[in-house]
N, CA and C of each residue as an Amber inpcrd file, in Angstrom:
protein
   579
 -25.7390000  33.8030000  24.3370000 -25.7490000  32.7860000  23.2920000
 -24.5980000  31.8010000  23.5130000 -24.6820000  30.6650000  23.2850000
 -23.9710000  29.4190000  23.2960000 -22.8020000  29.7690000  22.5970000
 -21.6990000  29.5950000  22.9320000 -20.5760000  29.2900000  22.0760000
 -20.6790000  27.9900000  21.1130000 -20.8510000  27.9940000  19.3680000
 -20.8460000  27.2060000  18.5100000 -19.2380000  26.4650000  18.2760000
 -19.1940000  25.3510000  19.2200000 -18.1520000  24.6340000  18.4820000
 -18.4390000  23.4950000  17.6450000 -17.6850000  23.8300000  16.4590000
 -17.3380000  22.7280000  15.3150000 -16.1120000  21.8370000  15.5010000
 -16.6360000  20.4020000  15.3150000 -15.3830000  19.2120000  15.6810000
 -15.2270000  19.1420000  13.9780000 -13.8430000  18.8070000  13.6970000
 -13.9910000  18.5060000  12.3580000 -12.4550000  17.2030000  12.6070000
 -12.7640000  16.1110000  11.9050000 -11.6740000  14.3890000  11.3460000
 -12.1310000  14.5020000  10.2170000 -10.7360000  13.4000000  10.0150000
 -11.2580000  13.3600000   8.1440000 -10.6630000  11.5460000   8.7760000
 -11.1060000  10.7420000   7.4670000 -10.7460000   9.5600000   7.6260000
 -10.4810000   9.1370000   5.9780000  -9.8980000   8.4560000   5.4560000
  -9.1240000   7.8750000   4.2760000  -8.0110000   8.6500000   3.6980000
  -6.6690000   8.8070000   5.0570000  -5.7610000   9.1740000   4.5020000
  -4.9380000   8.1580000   3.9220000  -4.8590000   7.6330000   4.6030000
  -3.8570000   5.9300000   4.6570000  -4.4920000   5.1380000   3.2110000
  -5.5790000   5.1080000   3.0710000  -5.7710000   3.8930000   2.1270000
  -4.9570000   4.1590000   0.5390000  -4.7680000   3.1330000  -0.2070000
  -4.4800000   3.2120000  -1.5240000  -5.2310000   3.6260000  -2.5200000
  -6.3130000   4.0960000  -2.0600000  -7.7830000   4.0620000  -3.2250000
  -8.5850000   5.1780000  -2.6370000  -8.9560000   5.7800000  -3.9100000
 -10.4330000   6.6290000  -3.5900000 -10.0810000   7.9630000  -2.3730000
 -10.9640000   8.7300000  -2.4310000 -10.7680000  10.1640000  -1.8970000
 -10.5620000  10.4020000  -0.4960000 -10.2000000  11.2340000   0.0220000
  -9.7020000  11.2780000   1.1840000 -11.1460000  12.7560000   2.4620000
 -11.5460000  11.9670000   3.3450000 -13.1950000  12.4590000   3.6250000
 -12.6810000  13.3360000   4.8020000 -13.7880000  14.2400000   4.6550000
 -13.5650000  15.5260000   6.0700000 -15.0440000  15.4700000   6.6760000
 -14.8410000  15.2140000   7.8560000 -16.4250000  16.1760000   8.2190000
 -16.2790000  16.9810000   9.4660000 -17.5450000  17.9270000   9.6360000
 -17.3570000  19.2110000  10.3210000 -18.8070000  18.9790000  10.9500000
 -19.0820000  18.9950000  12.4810000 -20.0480000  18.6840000  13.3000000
 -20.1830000  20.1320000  14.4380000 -21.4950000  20.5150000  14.3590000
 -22.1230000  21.5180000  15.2160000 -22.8320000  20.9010000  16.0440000
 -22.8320000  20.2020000  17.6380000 -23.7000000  19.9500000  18.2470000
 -24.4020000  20.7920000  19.2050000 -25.9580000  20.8060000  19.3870000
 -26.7470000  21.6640000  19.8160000 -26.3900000  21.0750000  21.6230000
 -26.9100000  21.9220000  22.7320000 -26.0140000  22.0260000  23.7840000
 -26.6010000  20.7450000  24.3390000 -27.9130000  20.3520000  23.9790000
 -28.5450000  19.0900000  24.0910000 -28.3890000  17.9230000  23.6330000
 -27.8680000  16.7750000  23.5570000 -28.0230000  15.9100000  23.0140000
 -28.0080000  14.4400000  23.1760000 -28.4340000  13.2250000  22.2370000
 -28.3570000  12.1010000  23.1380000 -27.6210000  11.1690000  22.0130000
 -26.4960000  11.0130000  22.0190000 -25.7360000  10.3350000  21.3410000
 -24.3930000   9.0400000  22.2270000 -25.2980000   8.1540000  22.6860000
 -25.0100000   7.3500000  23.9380000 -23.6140000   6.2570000  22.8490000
 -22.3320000   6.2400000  23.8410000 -21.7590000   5.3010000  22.9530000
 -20.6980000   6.1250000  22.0850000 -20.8050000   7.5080000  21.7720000
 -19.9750000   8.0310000  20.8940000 -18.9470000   8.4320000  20.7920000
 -18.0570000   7.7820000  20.6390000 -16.0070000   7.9310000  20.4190000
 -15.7040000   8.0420000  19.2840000 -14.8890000   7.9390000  19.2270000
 -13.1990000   7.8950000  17.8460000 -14.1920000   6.6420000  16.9950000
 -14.3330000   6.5510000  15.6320000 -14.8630000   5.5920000  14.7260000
 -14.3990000   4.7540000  15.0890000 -12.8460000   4.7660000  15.4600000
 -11.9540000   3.9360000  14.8720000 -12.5010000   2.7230000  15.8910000
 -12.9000000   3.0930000  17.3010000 -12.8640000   1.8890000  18.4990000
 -14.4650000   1.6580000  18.0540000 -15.2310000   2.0120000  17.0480000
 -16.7900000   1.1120000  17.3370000 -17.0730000   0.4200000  15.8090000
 -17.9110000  -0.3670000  16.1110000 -17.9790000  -1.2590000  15.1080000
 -19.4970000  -0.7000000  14.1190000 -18.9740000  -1.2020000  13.3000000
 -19.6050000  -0.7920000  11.7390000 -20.8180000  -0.4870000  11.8660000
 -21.8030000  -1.2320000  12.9320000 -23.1410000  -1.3420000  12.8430000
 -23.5490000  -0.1380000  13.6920000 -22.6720000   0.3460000  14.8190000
 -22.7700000   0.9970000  16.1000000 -22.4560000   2.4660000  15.2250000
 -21.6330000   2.5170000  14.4550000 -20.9310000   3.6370000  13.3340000
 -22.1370000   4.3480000  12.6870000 -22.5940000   3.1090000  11.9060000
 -23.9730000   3.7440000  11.1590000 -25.2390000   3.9770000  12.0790000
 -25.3440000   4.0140000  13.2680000 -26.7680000   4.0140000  13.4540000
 -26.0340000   5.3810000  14.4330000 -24.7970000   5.7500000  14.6690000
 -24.8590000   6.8910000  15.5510000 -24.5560000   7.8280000  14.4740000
 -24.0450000   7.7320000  12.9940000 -24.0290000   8.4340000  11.8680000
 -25.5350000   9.2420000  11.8990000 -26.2440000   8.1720000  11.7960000
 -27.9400000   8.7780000  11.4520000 -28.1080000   9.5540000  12.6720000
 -28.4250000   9.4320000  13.7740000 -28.1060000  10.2380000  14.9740000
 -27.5120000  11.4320000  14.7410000 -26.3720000  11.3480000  14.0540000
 -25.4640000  12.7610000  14.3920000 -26.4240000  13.9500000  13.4950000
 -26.6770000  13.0000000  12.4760000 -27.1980000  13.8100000  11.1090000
 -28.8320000  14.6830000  11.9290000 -29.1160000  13.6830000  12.3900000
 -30.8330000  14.1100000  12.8380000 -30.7550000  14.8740000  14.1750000
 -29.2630000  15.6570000  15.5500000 -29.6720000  15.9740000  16.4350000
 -28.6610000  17.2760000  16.0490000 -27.5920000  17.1090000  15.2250000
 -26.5440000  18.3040000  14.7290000 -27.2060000  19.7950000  14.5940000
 -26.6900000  21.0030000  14.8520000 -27.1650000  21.7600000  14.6840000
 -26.6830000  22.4540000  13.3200000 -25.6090000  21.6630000  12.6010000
 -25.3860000  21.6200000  11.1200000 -24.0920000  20.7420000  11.3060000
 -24.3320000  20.0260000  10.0350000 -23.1250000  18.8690000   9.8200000
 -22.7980000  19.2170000   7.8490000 -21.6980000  18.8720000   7.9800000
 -21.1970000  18.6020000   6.5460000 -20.0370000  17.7290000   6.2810000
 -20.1910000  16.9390000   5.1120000 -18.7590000  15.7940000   5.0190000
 -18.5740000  16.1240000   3.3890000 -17.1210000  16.5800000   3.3550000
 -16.6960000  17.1220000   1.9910000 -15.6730000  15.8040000   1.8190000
 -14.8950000  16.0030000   1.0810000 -13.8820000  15.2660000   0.2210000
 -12.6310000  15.9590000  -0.4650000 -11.8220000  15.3480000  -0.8030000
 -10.4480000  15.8600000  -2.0990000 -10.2960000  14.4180000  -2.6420000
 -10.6700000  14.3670000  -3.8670000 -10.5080000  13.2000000  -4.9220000
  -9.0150000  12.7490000  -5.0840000  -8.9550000  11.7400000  -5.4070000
  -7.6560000  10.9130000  -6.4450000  -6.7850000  12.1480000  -7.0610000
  -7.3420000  12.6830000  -7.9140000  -6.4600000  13.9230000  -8.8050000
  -6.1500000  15.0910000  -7.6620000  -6.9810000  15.4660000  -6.5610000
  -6.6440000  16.5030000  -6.2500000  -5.2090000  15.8890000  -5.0170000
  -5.4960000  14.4670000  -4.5970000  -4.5450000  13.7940000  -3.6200000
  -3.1770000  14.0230000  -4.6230000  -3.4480000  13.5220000  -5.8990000
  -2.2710000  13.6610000  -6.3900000  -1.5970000  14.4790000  -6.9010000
  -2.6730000  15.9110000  -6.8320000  -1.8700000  16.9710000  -7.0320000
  -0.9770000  17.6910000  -5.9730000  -1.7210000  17.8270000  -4.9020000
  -1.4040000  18.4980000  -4.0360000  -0.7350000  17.4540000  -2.6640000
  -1.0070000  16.5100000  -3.0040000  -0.8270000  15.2660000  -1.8420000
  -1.5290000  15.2390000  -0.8850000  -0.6480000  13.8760000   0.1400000
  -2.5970000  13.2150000   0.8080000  -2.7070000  14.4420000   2.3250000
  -1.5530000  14.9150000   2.3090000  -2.0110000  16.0380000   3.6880000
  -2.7510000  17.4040000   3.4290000  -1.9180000  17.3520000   2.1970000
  -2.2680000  19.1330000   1.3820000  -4.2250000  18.9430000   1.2120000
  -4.3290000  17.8500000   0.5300000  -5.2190000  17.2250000   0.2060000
  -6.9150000  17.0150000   1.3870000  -6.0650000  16.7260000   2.4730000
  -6.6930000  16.3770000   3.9930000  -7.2250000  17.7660000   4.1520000
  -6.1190000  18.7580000   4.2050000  -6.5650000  19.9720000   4.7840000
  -7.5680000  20.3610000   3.8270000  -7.6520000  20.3470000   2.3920000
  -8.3490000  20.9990000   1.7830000  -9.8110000  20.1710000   2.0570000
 -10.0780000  18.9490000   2.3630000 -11.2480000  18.2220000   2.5140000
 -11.7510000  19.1070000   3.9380000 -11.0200000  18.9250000   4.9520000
 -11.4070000  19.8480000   6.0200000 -11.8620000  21.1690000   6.0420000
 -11.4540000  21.6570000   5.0010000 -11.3630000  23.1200000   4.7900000
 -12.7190000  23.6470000   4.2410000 -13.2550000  22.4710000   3.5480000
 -14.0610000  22.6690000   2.4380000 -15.9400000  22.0630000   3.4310000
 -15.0550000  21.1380000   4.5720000 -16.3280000  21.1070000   5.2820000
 -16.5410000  21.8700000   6.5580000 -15.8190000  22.8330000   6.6210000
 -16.2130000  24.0800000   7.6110000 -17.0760000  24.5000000   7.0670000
 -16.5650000  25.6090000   5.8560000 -17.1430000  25.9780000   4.6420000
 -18.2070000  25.6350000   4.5840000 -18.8290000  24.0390000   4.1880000
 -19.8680000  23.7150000   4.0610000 -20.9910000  23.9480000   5.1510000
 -20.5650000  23.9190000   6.2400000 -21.5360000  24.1770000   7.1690000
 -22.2950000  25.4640000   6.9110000 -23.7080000  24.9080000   7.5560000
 -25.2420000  26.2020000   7.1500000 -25.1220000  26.7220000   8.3430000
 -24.7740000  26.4980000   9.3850000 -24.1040000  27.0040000  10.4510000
 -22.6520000  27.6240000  10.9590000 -22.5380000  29.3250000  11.1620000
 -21.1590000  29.4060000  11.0240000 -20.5750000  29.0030000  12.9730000
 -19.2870000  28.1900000  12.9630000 -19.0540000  28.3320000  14.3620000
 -18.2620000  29.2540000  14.7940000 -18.2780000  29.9000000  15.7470000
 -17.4520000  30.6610000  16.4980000 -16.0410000  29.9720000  16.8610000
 -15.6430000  29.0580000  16.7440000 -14.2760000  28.0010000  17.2470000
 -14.4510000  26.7650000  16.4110000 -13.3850000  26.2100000  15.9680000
 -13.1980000  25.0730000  15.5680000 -12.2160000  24.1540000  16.1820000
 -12.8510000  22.9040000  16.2530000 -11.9350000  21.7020000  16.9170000
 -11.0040000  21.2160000  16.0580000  -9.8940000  21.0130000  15.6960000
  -9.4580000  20.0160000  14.4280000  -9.0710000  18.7610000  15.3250000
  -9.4210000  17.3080000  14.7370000  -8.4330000  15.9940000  15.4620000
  -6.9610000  16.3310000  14.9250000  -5.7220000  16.2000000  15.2550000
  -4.7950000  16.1960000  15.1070000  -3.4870000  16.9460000  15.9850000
  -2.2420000  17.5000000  14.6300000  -1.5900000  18.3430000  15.0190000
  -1.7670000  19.9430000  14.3150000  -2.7310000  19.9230000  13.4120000
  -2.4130000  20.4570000  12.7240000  -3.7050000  21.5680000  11.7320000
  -3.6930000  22.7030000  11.7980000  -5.1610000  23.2990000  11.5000000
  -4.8630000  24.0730000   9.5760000  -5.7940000  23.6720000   9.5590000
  -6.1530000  24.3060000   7.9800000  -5.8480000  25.3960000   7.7180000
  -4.7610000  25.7590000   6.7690000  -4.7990000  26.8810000   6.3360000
  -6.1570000  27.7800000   5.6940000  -6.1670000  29.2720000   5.8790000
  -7.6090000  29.5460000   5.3420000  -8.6980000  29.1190000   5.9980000
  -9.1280000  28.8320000   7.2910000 -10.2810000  28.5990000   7.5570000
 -11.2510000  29.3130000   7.9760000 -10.4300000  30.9590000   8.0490000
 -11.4350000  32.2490000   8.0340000 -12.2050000  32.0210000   9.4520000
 -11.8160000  31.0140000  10.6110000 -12.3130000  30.8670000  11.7710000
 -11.6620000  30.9430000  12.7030000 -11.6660000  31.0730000  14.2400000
 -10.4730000  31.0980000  15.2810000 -10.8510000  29.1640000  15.1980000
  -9.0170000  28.5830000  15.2260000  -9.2000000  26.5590000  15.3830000
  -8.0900000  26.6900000  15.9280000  -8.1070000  25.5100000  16.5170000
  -7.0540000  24.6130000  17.1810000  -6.9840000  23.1750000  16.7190000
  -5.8350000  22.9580000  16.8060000  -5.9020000  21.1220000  16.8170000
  -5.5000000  21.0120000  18.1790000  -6.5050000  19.7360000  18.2200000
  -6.4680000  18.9460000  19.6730000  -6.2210000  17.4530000  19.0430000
  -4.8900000  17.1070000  19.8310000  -4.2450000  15.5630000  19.3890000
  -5.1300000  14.6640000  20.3330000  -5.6430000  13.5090000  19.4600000
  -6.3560000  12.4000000  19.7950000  -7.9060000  13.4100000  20.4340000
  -8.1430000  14.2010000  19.7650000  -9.4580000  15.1960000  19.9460000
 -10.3640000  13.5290000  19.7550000 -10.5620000  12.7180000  18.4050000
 -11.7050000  11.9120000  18.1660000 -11.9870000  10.9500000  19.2820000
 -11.1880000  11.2340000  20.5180000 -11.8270000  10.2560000  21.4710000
 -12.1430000  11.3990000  22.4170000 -11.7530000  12.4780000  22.6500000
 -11.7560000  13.4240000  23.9400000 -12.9000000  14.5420000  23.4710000
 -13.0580000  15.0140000  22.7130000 -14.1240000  15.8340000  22.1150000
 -15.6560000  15.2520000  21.1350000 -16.4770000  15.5400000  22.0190000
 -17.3640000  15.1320000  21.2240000 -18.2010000  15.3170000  20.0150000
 -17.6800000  16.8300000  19.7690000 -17.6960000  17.1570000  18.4560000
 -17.1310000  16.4490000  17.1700000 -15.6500000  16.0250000  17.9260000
 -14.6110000  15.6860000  16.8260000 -14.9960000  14.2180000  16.6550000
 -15.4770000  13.7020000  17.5300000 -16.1080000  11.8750000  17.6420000
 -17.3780000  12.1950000  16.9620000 -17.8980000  13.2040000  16.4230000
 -19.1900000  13.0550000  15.7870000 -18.9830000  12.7600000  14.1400000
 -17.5520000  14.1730000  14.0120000 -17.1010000  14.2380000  12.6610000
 -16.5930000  12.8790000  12.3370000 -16.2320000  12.4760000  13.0790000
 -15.0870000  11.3090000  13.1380000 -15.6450000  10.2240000  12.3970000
 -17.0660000  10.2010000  12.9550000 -17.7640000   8.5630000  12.3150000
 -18.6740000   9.1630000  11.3660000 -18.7340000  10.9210000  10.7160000
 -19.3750000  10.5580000   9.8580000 -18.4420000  10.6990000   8.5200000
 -17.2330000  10.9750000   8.7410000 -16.5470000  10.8640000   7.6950000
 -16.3530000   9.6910000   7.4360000 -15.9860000   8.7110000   8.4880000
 -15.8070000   7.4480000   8.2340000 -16.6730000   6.4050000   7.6920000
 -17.9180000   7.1730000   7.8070000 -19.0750000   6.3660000   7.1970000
 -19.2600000   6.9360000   5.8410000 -18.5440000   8.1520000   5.6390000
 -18.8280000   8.7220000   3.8200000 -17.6910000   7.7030000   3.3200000
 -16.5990000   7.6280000   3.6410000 -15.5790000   6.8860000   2.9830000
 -15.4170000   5.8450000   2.8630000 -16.0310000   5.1030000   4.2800000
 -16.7450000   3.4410000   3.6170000 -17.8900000   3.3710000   2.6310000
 -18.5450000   4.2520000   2.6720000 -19.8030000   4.4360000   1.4610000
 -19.3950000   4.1550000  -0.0850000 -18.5200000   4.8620000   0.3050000
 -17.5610000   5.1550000  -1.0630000 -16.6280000   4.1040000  -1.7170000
 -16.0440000   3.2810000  -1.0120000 -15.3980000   1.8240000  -0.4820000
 -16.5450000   0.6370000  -1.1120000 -17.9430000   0.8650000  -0.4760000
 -18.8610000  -0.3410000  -0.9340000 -19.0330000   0.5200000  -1.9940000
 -19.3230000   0.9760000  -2.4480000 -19.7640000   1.7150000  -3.9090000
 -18.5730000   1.3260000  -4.9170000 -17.1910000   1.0980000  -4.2240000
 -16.4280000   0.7260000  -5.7410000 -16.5290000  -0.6770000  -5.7300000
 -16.6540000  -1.3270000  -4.0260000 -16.6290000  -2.8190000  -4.7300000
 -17.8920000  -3.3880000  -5.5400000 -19.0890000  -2.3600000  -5.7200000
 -19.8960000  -3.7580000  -6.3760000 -19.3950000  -3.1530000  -7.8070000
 -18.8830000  -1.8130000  -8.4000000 -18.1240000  -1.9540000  -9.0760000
 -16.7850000  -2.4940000  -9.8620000 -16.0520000  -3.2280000  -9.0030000
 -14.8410000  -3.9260000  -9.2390000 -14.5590000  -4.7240000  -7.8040000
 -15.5870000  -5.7550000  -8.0430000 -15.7000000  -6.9930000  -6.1870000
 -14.6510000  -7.5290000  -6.7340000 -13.9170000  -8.0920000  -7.5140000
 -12.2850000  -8.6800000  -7.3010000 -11.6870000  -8.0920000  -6.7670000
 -11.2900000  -6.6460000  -6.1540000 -10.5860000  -5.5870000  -5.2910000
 -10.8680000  -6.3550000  -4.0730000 -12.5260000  -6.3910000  -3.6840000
 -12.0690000  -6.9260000  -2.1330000 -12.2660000  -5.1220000  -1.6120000
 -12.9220000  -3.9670000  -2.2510000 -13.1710000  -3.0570000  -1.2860000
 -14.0250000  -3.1150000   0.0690000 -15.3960000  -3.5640000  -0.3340000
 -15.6100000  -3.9680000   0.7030000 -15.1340000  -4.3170000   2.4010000
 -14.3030000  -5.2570000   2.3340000 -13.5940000  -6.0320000   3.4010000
 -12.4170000  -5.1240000   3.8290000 -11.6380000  -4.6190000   3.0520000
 -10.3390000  -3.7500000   3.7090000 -10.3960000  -2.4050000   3.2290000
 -11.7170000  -1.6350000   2.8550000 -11.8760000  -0.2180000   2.2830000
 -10.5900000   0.6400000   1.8110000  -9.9450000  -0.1630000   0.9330000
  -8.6850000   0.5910000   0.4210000  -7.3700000   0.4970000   1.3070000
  -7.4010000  -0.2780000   2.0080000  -6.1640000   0.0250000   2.6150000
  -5.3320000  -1.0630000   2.1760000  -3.5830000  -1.2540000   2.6250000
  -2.8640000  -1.6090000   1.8300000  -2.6540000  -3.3190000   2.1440000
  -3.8430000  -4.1720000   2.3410000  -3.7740000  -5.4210000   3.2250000
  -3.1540000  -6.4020000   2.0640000  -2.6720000  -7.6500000   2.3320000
  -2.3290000  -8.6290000   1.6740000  -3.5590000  -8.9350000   0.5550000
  -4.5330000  -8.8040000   0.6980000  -5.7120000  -9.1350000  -0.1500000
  -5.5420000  -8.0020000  -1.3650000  -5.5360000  -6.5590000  -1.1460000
  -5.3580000  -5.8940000  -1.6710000  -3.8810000  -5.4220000  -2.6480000
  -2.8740000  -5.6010000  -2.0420000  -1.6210000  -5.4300000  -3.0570000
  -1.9770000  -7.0590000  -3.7080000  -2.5780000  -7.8380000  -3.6840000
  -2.7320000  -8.9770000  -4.1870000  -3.4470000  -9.4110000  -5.6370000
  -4.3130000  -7.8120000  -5.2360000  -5.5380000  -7.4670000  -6.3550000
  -4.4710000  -6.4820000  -7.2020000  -4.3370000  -5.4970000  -6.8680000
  -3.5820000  -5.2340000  -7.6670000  -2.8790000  -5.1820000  -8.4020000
  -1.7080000  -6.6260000  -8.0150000  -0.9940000  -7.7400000  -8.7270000
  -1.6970000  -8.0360000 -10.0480000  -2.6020000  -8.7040000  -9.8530000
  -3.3730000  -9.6240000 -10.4570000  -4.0710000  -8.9790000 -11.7060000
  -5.1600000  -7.6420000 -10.7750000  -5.5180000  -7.0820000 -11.5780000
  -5.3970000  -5.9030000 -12.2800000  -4.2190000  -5.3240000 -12.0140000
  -4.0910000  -3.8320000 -11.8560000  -4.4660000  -2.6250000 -11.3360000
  -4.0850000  -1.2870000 -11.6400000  -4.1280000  -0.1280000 -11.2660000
  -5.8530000   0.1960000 -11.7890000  -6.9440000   0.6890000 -10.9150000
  -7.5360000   1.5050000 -11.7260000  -7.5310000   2.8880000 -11.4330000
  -8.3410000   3.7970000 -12.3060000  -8.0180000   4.9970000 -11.7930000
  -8.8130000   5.8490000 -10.8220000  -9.3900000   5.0970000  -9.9390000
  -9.5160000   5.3440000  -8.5510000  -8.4380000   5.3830000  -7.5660000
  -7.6820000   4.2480000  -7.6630000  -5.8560000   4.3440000  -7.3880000
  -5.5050000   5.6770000  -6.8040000  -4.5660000   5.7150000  -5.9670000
  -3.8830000   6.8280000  -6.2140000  -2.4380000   6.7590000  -6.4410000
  -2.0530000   7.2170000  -7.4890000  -1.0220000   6.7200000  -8.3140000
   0.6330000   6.9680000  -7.6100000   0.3980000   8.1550000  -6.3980000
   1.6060000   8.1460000  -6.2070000   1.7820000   7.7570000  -4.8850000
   0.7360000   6.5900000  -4.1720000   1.1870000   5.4290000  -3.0130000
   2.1500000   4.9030000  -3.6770000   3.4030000   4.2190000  -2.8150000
   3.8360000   3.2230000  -3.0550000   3.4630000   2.0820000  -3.6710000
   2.8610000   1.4680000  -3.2350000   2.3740000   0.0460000  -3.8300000
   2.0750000   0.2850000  -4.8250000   0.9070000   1.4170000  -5.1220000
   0.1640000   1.5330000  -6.3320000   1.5790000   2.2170000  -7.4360000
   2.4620000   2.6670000  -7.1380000   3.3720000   3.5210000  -7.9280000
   4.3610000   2.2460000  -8.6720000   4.3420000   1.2000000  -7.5290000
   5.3360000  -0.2400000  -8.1500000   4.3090000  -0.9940000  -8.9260000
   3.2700000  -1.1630000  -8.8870000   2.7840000  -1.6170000  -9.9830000
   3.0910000  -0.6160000 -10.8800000   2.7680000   0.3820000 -11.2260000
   2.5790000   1.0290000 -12.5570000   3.6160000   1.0890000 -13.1890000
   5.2930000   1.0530000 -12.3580000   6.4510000   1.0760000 -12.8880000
   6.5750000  -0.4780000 -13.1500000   6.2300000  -1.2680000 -12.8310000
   6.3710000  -2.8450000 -13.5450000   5.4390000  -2.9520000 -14.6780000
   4.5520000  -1.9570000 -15.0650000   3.9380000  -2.0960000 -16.0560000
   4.1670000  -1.7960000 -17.0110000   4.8000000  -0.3780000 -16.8280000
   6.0550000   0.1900000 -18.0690000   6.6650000  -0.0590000 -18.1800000
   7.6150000  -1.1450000 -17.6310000   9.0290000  -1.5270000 -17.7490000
   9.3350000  -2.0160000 -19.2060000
């Protein structure tokens, strides 16, 4: 029998807004996923159509999350691991090994893992997880802007761009926010002042 490896990235640590995404990828020993790296180097359109791909050739995939409250309970790493943690877990498939992108492996993952640094370009497991987390967390990104399009989610998906501390200015904190970024923490203390 095949050795089952699981790649697992998470993507929305960095941004100011909204939850922070994990996903966990089983690929079968076959597959045709032409084009597939690190999210970060392909473009949006190339993202989503190898997303659908991953979903339809995976031999189980899952993309979990840790919300605003749980970032701010536990913070955005504590937070990371638990999104990761939670999409091993999720898998209908158990793997025998896990990939993590990074330095750094999940406490509790009840599996033999490693982290492999810059894994989302060198492993193709971890380049699978890679763009579909990144495609749950832009999902999530267009989903708040047609809720609040003065943010500007859309265009910079939470992260901390001139457009965005700009909105914030202007319009304030909401509680998608996460309250204990910087930026987002100096507004709220100029608000109480």
């Amino acid at each position: 029998m095949a050795l089952l490896i699981a790649g697992v990235d998470e993507a929305g640590r960095g941004p100011l807004v909204g939850s922070v995404f994990a996903a966990a990828v089983i690929l079968p020993a076959q597959y045709d996923l032409p084009g597939l790296t690190d999210s970060k180097k392909l473009s949006e359109k190339k993202r989503d159509a190898l997303a659908a791909a991953v979903k339809a050739q995976a031999l189980a995939w899952c993309v979990a999350s840790a919300g605003v409250d749980e970032i701010a309970e536990l913070n955005i790493l504590h937070a990371t691991m638990l999104a990761m943690r939670r999409a091993v877990q999720g898998l209908a498939v158990r793997p025998h090994k896990v990939w993590i992108d990074g330095n750094r492996v999940p406490p509790g993952l009840l599996i033999p893992a490693e982290a492999v640094i810059k894994g989302d370009s060198s492993v193709i497991q971890i380049s699978a997880a890679s763009v579909l987390a990144k495609t749950a967390r832009d999902a999530q990104m267009y989903a708040l802007a047609e809720r609040f399009p003065q943010y500007g989610f859309d265009r910079h998906k939470g992260y901390g761009t001139a457009e965005h501390l700009a909105a914030l200015q202007q319009y304030g904190v909401l509680p998608e926010h996460r309250a204990a970024f910087a930026p987002v923490a100096a507004v709220l203390r100029a608000v109480n002042q």
